[in-house]
PDB file of C-alpha atoms in Angstrom:
ATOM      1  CA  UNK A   4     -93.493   0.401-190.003  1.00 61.00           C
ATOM      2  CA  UNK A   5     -95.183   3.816-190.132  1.00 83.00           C
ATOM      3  CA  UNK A   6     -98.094   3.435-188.340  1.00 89.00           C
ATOM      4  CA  UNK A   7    -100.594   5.882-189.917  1.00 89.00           C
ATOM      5  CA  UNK A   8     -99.385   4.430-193.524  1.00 90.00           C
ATOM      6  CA  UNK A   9    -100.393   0.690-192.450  1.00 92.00           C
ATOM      7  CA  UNK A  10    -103.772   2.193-191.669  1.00 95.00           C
ATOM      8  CA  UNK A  11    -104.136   4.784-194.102  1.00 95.00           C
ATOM      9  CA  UNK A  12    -105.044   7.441-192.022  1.00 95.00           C
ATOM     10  CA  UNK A  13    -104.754  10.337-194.137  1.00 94.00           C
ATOM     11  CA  UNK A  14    -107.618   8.657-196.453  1.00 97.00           C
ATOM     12  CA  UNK A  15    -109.897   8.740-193.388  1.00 97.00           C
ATOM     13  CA  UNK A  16    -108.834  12.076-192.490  1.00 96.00           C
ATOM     14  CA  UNK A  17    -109.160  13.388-196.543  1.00 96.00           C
ATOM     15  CA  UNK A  18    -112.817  12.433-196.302  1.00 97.00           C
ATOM     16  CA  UNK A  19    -113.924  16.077-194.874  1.00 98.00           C
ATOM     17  CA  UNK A  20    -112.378  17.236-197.938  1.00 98.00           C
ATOM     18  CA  UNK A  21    -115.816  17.393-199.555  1.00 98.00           C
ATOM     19  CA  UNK A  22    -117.108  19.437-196.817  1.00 98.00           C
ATOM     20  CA  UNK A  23    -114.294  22.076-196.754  1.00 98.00           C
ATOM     21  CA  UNK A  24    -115.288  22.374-200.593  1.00 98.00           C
ATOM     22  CA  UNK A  25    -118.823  22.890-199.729  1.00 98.00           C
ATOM     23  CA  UNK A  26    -117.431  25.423-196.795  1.00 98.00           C
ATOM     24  CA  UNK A  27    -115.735  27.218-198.791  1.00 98.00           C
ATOM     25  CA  UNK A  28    -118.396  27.914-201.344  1.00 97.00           C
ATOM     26  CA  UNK A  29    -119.743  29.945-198.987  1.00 98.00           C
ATOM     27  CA  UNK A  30    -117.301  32.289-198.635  1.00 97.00           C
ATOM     28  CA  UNK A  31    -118.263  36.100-200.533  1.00 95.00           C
ATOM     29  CA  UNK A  32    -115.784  36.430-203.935  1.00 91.00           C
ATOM     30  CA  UNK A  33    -112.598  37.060-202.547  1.00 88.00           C
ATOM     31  CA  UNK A  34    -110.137  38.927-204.903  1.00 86.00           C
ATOM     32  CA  UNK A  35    -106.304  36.793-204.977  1.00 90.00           C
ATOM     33  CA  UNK A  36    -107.090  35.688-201.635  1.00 96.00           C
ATOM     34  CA  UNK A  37    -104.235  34.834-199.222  1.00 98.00           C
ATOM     35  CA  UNK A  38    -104.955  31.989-197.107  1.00 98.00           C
ATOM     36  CA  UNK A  39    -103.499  30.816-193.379  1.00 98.00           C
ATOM     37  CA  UNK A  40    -104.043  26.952-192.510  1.00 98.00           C
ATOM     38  CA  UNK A  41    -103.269  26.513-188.863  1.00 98.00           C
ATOM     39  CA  UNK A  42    -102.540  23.141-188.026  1.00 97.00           C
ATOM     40  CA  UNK A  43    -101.839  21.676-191.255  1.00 97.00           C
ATOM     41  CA  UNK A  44    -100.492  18.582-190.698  1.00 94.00           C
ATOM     42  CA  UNK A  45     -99.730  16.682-193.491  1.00 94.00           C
ATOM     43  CA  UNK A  46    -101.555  19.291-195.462  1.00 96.00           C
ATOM     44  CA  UNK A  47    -104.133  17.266-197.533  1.00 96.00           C
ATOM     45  CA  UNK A  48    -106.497  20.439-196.875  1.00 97.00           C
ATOM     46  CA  UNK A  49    -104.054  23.521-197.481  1.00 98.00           C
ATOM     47  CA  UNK A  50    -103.353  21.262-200.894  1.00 97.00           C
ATOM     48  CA  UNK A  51    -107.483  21.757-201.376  1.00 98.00           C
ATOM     49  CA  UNK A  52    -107.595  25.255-200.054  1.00 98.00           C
ATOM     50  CA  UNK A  53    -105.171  26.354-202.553  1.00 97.00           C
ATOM     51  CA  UNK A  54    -106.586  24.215-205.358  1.00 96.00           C
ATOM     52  CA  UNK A  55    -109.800  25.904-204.612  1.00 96.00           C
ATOM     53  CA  UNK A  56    -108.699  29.709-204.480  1.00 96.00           C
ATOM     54  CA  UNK A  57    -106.354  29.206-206.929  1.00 94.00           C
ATOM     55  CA  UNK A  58    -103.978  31.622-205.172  1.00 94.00           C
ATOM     56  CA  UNK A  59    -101.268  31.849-201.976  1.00 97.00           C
ATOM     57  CA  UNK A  60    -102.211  29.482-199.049  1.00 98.00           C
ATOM     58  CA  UNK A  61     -99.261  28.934-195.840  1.00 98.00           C
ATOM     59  CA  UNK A  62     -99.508  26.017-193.615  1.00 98.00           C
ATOM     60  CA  UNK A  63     -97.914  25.928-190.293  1.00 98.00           C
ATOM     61  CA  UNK A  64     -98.206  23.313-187.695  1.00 98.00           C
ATOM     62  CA  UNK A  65     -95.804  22.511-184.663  1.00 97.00           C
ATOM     63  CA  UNK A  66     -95.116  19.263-185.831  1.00 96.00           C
ATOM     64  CA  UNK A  67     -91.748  19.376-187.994  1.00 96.00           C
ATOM     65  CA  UNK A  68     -92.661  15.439-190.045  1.00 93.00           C
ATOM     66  CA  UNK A  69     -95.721  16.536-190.675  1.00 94.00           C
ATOM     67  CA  UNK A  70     -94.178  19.835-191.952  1.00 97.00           C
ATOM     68  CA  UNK A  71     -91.503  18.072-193.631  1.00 96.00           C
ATOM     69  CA  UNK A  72     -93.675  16.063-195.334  1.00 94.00           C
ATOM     70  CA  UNK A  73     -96.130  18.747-196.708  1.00 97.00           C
ATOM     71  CA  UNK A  74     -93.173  20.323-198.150  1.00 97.00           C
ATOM     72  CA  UNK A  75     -92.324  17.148-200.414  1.00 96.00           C
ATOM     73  CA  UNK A  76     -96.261  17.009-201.344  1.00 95.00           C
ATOM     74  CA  UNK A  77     -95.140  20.463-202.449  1.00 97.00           C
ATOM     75  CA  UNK A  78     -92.022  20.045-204.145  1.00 97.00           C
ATOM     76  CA  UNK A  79     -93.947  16.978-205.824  1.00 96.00           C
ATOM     77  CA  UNK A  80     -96.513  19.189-207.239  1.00 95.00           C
ATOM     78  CA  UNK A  81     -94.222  21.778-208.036  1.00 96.00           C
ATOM     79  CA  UNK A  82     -96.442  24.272-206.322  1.00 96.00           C
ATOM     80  CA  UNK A  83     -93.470  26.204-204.149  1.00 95.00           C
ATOM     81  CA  UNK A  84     -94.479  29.553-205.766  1.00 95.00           C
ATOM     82  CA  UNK A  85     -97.946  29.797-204.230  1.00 96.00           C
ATOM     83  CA  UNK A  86     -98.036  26.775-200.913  1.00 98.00           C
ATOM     84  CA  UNK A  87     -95.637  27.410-198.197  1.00 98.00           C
ATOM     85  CA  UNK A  88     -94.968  25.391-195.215  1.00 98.00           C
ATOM     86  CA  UNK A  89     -93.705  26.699-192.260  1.00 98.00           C
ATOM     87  CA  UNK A  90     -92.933  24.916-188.883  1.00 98.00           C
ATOM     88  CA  UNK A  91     -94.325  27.086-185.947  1.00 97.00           C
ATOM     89  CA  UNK A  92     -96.776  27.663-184.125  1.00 97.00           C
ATOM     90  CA  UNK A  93    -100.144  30.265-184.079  1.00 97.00           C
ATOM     91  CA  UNK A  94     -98.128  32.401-180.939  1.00 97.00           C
ATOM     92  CA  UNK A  95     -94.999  32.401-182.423  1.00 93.00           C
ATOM     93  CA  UNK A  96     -95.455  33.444-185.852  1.00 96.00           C
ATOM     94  CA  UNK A  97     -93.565  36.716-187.486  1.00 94.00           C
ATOM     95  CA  UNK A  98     -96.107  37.371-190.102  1.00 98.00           C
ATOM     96  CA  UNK A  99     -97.176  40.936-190.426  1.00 97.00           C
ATOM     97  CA  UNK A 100    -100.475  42.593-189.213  1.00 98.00           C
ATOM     98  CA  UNK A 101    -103.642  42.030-191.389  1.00 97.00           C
ATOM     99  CA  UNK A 102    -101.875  39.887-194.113  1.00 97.00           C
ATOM    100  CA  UNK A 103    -104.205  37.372-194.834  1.00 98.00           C
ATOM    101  CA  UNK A 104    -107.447  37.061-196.017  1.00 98.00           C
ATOM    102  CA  UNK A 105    -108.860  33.923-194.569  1.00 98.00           C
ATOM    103  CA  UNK A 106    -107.952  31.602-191.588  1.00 98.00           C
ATOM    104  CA  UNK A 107    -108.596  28.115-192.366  1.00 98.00           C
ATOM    105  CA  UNK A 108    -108.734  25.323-189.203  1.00 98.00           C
ATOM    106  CA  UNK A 109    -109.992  21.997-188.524  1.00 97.00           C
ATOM    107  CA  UNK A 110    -109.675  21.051-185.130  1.00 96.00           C
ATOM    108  CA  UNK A 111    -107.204  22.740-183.667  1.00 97.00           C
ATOM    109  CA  UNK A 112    -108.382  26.187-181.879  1.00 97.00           C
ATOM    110  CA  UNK A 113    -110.243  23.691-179.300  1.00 96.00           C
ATOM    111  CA  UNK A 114    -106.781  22.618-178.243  1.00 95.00           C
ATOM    112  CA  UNK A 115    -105.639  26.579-177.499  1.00 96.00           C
ATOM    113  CA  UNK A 116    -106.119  29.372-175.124  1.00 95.00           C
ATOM    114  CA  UNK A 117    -109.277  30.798-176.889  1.00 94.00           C
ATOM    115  CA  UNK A 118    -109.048  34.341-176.110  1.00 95.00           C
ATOM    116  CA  UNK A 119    -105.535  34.302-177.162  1.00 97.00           C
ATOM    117  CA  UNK A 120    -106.260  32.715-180.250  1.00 97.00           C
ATOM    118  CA  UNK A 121    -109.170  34.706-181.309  1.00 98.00           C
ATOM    119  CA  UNK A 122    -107.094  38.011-180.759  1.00 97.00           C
ATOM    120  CA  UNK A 123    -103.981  36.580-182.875  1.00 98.00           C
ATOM    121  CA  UNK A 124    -106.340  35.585-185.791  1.00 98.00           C
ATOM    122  CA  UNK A 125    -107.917  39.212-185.460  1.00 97.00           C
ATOM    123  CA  UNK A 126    -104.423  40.120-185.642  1.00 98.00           C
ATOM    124  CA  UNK A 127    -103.064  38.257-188.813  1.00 98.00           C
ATOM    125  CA  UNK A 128    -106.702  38.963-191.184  1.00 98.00           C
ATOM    126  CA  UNK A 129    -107.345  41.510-193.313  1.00 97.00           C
ATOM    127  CA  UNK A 130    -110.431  43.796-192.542  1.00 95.00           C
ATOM    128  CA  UNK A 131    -113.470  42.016-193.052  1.00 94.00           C
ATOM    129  CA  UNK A 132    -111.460  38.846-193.371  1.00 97.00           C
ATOM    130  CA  UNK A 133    -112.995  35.315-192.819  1.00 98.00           C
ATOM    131  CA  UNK A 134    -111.789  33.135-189.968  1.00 98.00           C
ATOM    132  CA  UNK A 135    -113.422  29.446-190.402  1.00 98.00           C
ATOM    133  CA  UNK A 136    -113.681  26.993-187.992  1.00 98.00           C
ATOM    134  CA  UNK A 137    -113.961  23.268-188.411  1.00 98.00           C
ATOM    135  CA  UNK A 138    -114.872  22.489-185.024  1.00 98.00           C
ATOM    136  CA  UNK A 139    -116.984  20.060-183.015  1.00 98.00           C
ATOM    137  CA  UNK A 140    -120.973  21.814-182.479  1.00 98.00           C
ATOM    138  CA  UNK A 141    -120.924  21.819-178.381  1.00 97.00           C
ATOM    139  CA  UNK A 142    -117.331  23.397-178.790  1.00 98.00           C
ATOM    140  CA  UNK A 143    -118.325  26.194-180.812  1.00 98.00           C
ATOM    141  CA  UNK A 144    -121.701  26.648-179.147  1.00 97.00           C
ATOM    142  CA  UNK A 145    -119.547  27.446-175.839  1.00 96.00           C
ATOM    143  CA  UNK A 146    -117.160  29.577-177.417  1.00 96.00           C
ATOM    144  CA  UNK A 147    -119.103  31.615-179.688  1.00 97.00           C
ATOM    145  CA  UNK A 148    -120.273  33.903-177.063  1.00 95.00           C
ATOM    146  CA  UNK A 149    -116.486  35.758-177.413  1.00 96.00           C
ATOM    147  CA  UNK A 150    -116.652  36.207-180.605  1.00 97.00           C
ATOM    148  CA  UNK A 151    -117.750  39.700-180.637  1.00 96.00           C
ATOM    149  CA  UNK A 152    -115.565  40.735-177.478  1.00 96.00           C
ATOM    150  CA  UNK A 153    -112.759  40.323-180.539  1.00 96.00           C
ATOM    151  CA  UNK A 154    -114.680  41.826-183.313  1.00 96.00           C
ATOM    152  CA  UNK A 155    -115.761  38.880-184.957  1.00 98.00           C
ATOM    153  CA  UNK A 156    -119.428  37.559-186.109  1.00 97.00           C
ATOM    154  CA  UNK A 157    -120.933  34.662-187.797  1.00 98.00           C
ATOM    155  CA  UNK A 158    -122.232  35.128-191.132  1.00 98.00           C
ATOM    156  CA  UNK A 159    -122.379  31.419-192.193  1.00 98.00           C
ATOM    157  CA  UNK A 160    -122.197  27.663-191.509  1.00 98.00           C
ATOM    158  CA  UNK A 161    -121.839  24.438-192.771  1.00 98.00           C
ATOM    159  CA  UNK A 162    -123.239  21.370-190.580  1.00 98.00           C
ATOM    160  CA  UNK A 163    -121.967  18.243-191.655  1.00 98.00           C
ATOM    161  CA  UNK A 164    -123.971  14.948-190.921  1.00 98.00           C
ATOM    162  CA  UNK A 165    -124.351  13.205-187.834  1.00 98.00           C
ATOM    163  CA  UNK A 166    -121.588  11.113-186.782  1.00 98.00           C
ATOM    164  CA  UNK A 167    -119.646  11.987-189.659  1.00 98.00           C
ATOM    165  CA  UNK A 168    -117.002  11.984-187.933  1.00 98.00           C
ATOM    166  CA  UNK A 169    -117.815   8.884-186.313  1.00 98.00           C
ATOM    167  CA  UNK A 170    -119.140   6.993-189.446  1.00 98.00           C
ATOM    168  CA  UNK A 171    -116.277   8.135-191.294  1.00 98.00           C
ATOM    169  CA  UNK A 172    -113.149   8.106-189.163  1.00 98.00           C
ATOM    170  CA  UNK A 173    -113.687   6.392-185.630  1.00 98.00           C
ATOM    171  CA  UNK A 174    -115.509   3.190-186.741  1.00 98.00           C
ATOM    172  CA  UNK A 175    -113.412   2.408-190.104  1.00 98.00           C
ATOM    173  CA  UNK A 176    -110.386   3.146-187.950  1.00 98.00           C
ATOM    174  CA  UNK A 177    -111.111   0.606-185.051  1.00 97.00           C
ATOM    175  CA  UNK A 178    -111.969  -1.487-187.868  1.00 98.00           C
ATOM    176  CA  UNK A 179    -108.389  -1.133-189.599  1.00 96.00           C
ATOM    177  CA  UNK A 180    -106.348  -1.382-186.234  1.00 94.00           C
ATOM    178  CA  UNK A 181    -108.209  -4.997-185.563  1.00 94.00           C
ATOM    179  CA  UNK A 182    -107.099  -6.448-188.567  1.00 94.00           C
ATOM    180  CA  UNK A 183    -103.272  -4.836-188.261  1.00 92.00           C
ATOM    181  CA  UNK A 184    -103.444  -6.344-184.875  1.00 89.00           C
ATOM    182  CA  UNK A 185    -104.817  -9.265-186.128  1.00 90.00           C
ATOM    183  CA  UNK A 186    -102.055  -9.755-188.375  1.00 90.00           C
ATOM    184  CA  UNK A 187     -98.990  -8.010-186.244  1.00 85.00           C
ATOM    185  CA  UNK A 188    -100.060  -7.955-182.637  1.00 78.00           C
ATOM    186  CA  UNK A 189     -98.412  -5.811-179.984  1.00 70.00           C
ATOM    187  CA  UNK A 190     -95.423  -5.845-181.227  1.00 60.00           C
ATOM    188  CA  UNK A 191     -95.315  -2.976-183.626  1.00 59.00           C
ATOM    189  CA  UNK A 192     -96.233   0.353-182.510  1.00 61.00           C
ATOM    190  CA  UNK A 193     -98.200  -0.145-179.717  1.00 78.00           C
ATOM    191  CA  UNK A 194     -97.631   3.059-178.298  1.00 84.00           C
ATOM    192  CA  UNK A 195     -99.384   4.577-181.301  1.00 85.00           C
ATOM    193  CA  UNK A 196    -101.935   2.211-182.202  1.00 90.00           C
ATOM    194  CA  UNK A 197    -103.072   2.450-178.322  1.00 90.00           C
ATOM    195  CA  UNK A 198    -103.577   6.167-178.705  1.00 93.00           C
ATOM    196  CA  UNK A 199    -105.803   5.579-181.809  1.00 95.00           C
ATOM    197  CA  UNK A 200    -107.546   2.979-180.091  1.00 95.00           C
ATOM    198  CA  UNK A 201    -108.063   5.134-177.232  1.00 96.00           C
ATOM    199  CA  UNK A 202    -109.490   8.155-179.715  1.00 97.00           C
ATOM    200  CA  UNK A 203    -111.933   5.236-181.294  1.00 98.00           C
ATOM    201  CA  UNK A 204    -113.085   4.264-178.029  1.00 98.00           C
ATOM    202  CA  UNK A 205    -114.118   7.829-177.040  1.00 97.00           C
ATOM    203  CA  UNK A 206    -115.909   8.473-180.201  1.00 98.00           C
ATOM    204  CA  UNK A 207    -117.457   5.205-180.014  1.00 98.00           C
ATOM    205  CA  UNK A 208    -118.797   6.147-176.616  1.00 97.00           C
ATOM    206  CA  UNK A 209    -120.190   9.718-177.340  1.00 97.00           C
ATOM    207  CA  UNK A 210    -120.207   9.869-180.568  1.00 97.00           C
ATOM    208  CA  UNK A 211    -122.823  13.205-180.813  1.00 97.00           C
ATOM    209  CA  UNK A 212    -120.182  14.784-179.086  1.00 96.00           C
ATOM    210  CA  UNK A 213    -118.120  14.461-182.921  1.00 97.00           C
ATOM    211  CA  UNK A 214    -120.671  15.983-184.213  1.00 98.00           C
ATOM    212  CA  UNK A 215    -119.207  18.658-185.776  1.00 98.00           C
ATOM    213  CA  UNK A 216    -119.818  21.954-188.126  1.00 98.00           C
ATOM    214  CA  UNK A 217    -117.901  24.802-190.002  1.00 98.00           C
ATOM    215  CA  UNK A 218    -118.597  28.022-189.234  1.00 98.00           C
ATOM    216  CA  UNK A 219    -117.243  31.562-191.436  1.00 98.00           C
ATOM    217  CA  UNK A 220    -116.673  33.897-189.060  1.00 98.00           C
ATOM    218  CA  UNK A 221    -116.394  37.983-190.236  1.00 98.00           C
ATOM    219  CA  UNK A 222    -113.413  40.117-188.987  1.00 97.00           C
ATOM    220  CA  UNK A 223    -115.977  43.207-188.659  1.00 95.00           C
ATOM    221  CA  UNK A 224    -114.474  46.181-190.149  1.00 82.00           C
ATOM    222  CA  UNK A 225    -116.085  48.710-187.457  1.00 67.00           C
ATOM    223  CA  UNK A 226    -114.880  46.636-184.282  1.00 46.00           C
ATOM    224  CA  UNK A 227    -113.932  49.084-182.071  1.00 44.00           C
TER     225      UNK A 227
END
């Protein structure tokens, strides 16, 4: 059985979709923008982003089902011509210098090399191109000092609620594993369902540490 079907992750995960609406309202008019989603997973959000611009958006993640998968959401919604899903990963890309207009991520830059990431997404955006950044408040608060070492500065951001995560995600998630284990045990999946219990317990212990917020950052067009 496929694990995060039974639970219906992606409907916990689709809930920051309102919030990545709200994000991207703050973004200055941006003329046939061209937009990068790095880690897109399944792709529920480069689906939004390019509903939302109306215009090109790539995903690429390192996982090659998730990828897969995207690409069927794709081929389902006949969107080919302007959503493109690519397996690899931030460092390994081939795209060109300064061919994108904004850098979209939600969790994911946390989980890299900072510096190195902050000088590829440099890199990959247009002059005063947006790089946003869903990430968790005491991550970003830590990090944002080397933002201008790579010619990048805030110019907006988008708080969501306390515990969102938490209220949202973690608790209706331990919730939904109880009553699949209450119904199947241990012996479907345990492997998986034991790291998402292990992700609920965390959150459920420190939960202000969820607390998260996206923030538009400016490629600066005199860097340098």
């Amino acid at each position: 059985m496929d694990i995060d079907r039974a639970l219906n992750v992606e409907e916990l995960r689709g809930r920051s979709l309102k919030h990545t609406r709200r994000a991207y309202r703050l973004l200055p008019s941006l003329e046939q923008p061209r937009i990068l989603d790095i880690g897109c997973g399944l792709g529920q959000q480069t689906m939004e982003l390019a509903r939302l611009s109306g215009r090109e958006v790539v995903g690429i993640d390192i996982d090659h089902s998730a990828v897969s998968r995207l690409q069927q959401r794709i081929d389902q919604a006949n969107a080919g011509d302007r959503i493109k899903a690519i397996h690899v990963s931030l460092f390994d890309n081939k795209f060109d210098d300064e061919c994108f207009d904004i850098i979209w991520e939600q969790g994911v830059l946390h989980l890299l090399d900072e510096s190195k990431s902050f000088a590829e997404c440099r890199r990959l955006l247009k002059p005063n191109g947006y790089l946003v950044m869903h990430e968790t408040i005491l991550w970003f608060k830590c990090s944002q000092k080397k933002l201008p070492e790579f010619g990048f500065k805030l110019m907006e951001e988008h708080i969501l609620p306390k515990h969102f995560w938490w209220t949202n995600y973690g608790a209706p998630l331990g919730d939904r594993i109880k009553a699949y284990r209450d119904v199947h045990g241990d012996a479907s999946d345990s492997k998986k369902l034991a790291e998402y219990e292990s992700v609920v317990a965390s959150m459920k212990r420190d939960p202000d540490r969820t607390d998260c917020g996206i923030y538009l950052v400016k490629r600066m067009d005199d860097y340098g």
